[in-house]
Short mmCIF file of C-alpha atoms in Angstrom, two decimals:
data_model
loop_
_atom_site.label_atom_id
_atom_site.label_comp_id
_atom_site.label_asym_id
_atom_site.label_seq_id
_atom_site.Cartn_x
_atom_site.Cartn_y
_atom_site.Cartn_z
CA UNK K 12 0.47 -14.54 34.28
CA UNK K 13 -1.85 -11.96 33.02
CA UNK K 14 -1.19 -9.85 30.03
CA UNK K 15 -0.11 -6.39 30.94
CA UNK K 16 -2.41 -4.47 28.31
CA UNK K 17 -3.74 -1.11 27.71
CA UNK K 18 -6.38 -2.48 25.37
CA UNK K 19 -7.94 -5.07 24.33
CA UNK K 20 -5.32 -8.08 22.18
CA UNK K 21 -7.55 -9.82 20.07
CA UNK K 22 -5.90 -13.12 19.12
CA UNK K 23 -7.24 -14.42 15.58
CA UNK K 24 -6.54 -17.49 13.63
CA UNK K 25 -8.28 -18.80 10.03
CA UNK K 26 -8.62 -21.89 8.12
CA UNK K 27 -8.65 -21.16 4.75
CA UNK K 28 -9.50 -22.77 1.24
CA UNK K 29 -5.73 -22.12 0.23
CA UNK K 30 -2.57 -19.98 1.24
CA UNK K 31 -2.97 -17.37 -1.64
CA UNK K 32 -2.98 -14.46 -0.14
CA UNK K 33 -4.82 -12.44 -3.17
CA UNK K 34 -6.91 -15.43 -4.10
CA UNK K 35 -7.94 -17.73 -1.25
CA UNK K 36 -11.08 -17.25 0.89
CA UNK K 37 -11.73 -18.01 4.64
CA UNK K 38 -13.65 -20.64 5.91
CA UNK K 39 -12.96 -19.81 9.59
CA UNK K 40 -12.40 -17.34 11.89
CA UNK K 41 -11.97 -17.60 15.44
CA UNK K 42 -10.93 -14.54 17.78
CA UNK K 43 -9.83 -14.85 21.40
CA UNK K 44 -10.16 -11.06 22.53
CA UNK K 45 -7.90 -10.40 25.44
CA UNK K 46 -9.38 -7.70 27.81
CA UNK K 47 -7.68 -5.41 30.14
CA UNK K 48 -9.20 -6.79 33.02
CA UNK K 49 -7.82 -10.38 32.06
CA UNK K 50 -11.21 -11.39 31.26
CA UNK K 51 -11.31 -12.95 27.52
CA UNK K 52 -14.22 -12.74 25.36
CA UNK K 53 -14.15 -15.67 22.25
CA UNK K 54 -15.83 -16.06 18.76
CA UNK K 55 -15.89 -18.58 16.56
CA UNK K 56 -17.50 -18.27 12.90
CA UNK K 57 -17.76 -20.89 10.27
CA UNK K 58 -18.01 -18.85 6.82
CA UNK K 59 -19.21 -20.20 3.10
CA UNK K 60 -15.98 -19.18 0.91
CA UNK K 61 -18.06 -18.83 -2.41
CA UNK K 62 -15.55 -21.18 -4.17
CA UNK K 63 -14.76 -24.79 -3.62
CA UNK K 64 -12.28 -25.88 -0.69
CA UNK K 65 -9.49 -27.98 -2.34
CA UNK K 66 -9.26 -31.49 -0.87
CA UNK K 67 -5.85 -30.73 0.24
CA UNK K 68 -6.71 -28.00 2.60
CA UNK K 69 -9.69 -30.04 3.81
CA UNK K 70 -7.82 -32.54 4.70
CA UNK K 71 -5.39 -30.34 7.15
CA UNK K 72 -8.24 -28.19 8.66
CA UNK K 73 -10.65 -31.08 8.17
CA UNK K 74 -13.43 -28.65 6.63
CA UNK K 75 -15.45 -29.56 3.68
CA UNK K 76 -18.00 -28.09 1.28
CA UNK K 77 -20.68 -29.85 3.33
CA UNK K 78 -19.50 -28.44 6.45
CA UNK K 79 -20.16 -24.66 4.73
CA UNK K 80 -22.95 -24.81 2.63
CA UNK K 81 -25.67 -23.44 5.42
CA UNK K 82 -23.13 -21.03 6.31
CA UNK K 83 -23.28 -17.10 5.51
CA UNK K 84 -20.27 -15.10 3.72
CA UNK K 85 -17.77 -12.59 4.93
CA UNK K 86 -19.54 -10.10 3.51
CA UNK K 87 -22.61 -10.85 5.50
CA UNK K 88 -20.88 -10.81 8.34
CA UNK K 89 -17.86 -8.58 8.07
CA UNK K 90 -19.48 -5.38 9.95
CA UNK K 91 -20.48 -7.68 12.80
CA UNK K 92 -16.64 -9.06 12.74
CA UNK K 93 -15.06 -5.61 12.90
CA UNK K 94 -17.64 -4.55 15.47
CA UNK K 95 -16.40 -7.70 17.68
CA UNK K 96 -12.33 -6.69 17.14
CA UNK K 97 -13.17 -2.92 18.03
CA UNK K 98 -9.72 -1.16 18.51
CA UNK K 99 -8.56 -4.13 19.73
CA UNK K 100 -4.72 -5.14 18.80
CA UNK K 101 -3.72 -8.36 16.68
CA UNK K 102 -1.88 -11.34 17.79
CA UNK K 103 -1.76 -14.54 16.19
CA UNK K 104 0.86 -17.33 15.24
CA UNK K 105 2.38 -16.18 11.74
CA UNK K 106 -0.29 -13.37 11.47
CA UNK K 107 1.74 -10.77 10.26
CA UNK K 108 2.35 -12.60 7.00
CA UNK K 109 -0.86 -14.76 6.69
CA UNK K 110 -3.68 -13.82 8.45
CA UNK K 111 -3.85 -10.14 8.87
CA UNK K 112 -3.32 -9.93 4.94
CA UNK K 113 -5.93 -12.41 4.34
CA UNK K 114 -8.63 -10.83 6.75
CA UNK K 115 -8.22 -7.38 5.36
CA UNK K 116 -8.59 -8.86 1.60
CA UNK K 117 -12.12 -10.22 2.85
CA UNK K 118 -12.75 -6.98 4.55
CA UNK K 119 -12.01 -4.48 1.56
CA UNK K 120 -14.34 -7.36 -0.77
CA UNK K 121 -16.45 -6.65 1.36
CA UNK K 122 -16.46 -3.21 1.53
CA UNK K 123 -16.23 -2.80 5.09
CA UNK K 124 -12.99 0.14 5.72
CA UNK K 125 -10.96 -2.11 8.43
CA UNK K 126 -8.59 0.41 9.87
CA UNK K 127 -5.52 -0.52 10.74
CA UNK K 128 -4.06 2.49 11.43
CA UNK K 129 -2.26 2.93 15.28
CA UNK K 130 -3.00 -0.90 15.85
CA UNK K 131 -0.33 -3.21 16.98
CA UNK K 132 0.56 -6.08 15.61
CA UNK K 133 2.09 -9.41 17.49
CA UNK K 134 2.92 -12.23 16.42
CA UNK K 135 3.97 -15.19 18.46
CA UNK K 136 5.70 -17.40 15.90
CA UNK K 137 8.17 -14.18 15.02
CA UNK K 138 9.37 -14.69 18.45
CA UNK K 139 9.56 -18.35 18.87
CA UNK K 140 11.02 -18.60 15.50
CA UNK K 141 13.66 -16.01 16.58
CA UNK K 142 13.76 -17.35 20.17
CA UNK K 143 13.69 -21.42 19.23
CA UNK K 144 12.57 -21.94 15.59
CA UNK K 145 10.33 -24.52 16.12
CA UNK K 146 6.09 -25.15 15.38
CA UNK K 147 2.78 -24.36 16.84
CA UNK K 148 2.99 -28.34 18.25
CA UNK K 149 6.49 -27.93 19.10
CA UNK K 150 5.87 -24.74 20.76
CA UNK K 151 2.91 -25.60 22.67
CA UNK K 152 4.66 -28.89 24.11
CA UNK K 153 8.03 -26.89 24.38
CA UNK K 154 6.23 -23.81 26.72
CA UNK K 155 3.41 -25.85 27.81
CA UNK K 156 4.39 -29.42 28.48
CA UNK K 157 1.07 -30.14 26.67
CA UNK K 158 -0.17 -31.76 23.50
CA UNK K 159 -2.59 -29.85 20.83
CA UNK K 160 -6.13 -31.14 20.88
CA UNK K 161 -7.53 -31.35 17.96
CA UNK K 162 -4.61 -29.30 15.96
CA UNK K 163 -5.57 -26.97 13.46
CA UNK K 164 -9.00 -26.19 14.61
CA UNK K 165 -8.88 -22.29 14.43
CA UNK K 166 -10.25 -22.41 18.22
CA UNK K 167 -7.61 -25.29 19.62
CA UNK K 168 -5.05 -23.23 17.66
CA UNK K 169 -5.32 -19.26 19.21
CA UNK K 170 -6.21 -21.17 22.34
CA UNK K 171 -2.18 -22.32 22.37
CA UNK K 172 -0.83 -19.71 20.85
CA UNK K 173 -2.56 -17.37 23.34
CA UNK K 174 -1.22 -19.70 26.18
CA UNK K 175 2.26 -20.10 24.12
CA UNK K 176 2.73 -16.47 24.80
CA UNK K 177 1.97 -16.24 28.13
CA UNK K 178 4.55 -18.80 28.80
CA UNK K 179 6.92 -17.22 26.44
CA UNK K 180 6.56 -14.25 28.60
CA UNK K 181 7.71 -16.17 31.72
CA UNK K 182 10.53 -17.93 30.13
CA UNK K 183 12.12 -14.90 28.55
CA UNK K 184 11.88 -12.44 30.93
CA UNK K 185 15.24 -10.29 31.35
CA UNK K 186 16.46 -13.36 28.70
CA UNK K 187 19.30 -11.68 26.40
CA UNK K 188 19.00 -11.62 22.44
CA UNK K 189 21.76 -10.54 20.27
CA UNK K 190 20.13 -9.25 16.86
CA UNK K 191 22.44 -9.73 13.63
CA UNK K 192 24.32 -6.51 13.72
CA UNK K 193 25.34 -7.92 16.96
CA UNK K 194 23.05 -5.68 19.58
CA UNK K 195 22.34 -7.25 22.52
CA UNK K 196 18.60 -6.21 24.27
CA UNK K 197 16.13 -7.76 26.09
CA UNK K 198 13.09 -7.43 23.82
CA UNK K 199 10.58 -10.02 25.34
CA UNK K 200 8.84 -8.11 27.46
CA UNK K 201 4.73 -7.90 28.74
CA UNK K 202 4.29 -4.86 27.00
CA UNK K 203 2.49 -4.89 23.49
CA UNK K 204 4.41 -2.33 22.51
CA UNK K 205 7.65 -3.67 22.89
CA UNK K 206 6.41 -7.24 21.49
CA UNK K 207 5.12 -4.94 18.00
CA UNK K 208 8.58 -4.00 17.61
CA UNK K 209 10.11 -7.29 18.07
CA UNK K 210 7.40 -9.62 16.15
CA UNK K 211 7.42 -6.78 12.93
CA UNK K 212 11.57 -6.68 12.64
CA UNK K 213 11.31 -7.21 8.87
CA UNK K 214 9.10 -4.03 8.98
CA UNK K 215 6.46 -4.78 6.28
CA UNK K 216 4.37 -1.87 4.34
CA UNK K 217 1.56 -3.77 3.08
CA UNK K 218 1.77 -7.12 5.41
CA UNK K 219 2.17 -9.42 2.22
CA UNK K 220 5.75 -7.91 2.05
CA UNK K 221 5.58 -6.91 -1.39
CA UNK K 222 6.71 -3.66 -0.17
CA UNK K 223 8.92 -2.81 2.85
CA UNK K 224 10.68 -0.37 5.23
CA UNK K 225 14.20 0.61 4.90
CA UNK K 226 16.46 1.70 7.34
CA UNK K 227 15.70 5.74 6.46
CA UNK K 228 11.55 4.63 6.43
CA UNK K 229 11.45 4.48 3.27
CA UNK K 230 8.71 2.25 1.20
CA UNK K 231 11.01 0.10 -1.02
CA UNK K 232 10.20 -2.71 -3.19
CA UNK K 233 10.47 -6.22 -1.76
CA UNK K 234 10.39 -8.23 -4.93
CA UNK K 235 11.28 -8.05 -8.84
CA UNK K 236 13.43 -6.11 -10.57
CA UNK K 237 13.40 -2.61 -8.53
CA UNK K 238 13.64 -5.22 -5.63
CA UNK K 239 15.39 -2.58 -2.53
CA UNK K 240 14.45 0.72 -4.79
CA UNK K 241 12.27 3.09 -3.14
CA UNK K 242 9.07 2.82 -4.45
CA UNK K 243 8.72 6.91 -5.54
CA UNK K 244 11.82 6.58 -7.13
CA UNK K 245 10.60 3.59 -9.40
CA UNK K 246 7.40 6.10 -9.93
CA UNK K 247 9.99 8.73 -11.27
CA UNK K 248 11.80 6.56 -13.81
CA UNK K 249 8.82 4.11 -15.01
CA UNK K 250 5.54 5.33 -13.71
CA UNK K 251 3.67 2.35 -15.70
CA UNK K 252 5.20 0.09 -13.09
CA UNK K 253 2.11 1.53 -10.92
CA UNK K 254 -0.77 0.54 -13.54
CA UNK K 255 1.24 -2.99 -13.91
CA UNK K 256 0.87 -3.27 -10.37
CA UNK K 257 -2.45 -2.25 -10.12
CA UNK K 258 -3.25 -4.58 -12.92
CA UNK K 259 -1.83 -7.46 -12.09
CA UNK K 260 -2.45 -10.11 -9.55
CA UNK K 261 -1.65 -8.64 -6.19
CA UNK K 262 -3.50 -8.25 -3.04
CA UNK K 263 -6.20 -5.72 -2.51
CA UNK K 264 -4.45 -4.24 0.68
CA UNK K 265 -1.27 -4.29 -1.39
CA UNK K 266 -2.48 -2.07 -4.35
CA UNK K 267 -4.45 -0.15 -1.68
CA UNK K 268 -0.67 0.97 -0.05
CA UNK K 269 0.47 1.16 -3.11
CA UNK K 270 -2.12 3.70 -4.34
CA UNK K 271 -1.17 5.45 -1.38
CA UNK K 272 2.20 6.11 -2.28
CA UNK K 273 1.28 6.72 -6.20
CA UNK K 274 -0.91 9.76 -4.26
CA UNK K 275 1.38 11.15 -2.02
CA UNK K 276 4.15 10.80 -5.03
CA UNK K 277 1.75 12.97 -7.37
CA UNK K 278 1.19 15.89 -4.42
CA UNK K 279 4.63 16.01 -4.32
CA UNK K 280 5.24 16.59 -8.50
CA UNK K 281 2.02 19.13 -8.23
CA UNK K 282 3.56 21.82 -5.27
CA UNK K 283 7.25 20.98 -7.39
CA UNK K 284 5.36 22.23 -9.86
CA UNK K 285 3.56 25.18 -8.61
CA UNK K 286 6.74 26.38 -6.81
CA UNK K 287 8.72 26.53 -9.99
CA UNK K 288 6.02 28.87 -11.74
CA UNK K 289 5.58 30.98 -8.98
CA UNK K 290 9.23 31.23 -8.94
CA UNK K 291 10.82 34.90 -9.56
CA UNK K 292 12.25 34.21 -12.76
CA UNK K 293 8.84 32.55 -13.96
CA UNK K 294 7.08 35.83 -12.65
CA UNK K 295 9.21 38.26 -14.44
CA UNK K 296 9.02 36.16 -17.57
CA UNK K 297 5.31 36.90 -17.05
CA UNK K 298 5.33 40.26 -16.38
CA UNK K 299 8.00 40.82 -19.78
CA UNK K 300 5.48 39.71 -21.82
CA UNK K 301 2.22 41.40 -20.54
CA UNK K 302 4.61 44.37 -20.60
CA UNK K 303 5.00 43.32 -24.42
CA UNK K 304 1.75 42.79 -25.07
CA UNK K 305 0.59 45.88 -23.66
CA UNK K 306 3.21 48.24 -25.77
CA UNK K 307 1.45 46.33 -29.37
CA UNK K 308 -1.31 46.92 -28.34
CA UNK K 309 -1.29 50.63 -27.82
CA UNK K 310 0.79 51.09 -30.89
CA UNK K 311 -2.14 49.02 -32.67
CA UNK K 312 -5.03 51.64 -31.03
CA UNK K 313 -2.31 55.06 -32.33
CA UNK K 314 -2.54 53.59 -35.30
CA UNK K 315 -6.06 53.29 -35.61
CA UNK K 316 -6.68 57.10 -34.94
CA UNK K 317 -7.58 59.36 -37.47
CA UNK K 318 -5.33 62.46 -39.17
CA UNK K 319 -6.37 65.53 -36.88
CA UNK K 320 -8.77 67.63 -38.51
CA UNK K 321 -10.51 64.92 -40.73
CA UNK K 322 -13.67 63.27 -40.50
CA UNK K 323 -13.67 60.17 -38.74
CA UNK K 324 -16.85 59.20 -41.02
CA UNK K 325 -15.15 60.05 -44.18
CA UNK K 326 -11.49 59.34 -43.25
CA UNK K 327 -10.37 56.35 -45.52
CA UNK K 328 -9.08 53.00 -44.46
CA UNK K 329 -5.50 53.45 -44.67
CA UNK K 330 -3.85 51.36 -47.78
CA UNK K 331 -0.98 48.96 -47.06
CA UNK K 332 1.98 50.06 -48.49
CA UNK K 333 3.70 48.56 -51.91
CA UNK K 334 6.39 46.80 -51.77
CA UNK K 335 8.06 49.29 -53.40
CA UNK K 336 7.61 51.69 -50.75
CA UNK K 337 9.08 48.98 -47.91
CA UNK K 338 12.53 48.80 -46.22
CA UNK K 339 13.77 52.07 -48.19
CA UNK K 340 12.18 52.24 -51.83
CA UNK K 341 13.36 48.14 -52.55
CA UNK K 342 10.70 45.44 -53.22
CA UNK K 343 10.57 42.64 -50.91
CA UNK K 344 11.68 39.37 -52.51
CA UNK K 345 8.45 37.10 -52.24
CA UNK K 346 7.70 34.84 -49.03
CA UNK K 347 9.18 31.20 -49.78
CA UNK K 348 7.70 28.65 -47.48
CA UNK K 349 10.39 26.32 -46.33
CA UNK K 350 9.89 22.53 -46.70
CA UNK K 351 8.98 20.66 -43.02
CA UNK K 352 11.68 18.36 -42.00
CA UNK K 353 10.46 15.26 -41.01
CA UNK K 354 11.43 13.59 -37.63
CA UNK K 355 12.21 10.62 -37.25
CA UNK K 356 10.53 7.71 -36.45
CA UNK K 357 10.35 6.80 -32.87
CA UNK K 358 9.66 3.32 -32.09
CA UNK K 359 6.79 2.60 -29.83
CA UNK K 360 7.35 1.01 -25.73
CA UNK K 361 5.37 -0.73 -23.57
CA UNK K 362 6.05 2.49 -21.43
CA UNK K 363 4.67 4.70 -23.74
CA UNK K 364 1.22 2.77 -23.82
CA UNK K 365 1.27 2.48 -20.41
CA UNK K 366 1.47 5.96 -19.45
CA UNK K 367 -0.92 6.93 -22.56
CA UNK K 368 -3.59 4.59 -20.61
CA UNK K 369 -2.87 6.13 -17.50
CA UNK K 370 -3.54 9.66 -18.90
CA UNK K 371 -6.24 8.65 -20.57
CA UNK K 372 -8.02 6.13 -18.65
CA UNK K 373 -8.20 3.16 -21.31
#
């Protein structure tokens, strides 16, 4: 079967020095690029990850220090990498959640702006995990009838996930699947499209799932305690929880959405805010008191004028008046400054510091 495609699917997989998403670094990448004309174009890079591989993950991918030490780093490489994807759309076996976060934390290290934006995204083990719940091996020798040679080299690996779905495709074609609300469709289809939809059904935001999609497309939180809050609804009751965020030990593509949010959050407060003094009752307010400033000051210039037929020159500066002379012949009782109540003491928050570092950058 050939893949029905519009563009290129470029199939990725990566052995890494860890599965922290924030923290661990690749140490390869292998792409199987898919091409319209069912021709496939494949590239496989070894890459220094400028910390030490962990004997436990060397001992699943079988890579070792050794093995990297000649070899360059993403950020030598990670224009030439991008260039090689193109426009291309992403596939891979539990990409969503692993690799497409970890590729674009290497790519925004290394400065290179990855876009993701009208891609699609597909990834096989969503639907053999909805379709069969079983592994790569199992997969392979389920769809296949064949055994992985050489499992979990990133080559061996896209190679059978790339065949996986080609035989998923055969095997499910007009195949029911009832969803858990109970709807029945027919959602594996050769279409990338229609694969997108049913490999992303959790709908993440920022692919490490910190942050999701609700049923009205809202961003919420996926996690802690504003876990299933919309995130601009967090930002209008505790706005620190952005700096914490930003702060704290999340991944670069994460913070990146979530900046993208805080942004669109503050545009909103800044035209709420502009509206409501350009408002009529804001305008009149204005207008009242340029009315009332206008009225003092010509009663200020009358004032100033001289008696008609003196001398400006020799006219005198007029004398305030005694007290006597005030309010009807009685003296003023003298000006007694009232004693300043003191407020209270507040006690300081966390909240409070936090927002006085946001506002003034400390």
């Amino acid at each position: 079967m050939k893949l029905n495609l519009i563009r290129p699917l470029a199939f990725f997989d990566l052995e890494t020095t860890g599965v922290n998403v924030g923290a661990d670094r690749i140490v390869e990448i292998a792409i199987l690029k898919a091409m319209p004309d069912g021709s496939e174009l494949v590239k496989t890079m070894r890459i220094h990850p400028e910390m030490p591989i962990p004997l436990q993950s060397s001992l699943i991918h079988g890579i070792y220090d050794e093995h990297i030490a000649a070899a360059p780093k993403f950020s030598q490489v990670a224009a030439e990498l991008a260039e090689f994807i193109g426009d291309a759309d992403l596939a891979g076996y539990n990409s969503n959640r692993f690799d497409i976060p970890v590729l674009l934390e290497e790519f925004l290290r290394a400065g290179v702006d990855f876009d993701m934006t009208n891609r699609k995204f597909v990834d096989v083990q969503n639907i053999f995990h909805q379709m069969e719940q079983r592994t790569l091996r199992a997969a392979y020798k389920f769809y296949c009838d064949k055994d992985i040679i050489n499992a979990h080299s990133a080559e061996a690996d896209i190679t059978a996930t790339y065949h996986v779905l080609l035989a998923q495709l055969e095997r499910y074609e007009n195949a029911d699947f009832e969803d858990k609300q109970g709807n029945v469709s027919q959602p594996v289809k050769n279409d990338v499209d229609a694969l997108h939809s049913f490999t992303n059904m959790n709908k993440p935001f920022d692919f490490a799932g910190r942050m999701v999609f609700n049923e009205e497309g809202e961003e919420v939180f996926n996690f802690g305690k504003h876990k299933n809050r919309s995130v601009e609804s967090v930002f209008d009751t505790e706005p620190s929880y952005y700096a914490w965020m930003k702060q704290g030990d999340f991944p670069l593509y994460t913070k990146k959405k979530l900046e993208e949010i805080w942004l669109r959050w503050n545009k909103k407060k800044d035209l709420a805010r502009a509206a409501k003094n350009q408002s009529p009752k804001s305008t009149e307010a204005v207008r009242s008191n340029e009315g009332v400033k206008h009225a003092e000051a010509t009663r200020f210039a009358e004032a100033a004028k001289p008696a008609a037929g003196t001398n400006p020159a020799n006219a005198k500066p007029a004398q305030p008046a005694r007290p006597e002379q005030q309010g009807g012949g009685q003296p003023r009782k003298p000006f007694q400054q009232q004693p300043k109540k003191e407020k209270p003491a507040v006690d300081v928050t966390s909240d409070m510091l936090e927002q006085l570092k946001m506002k003034f950058g400390k």
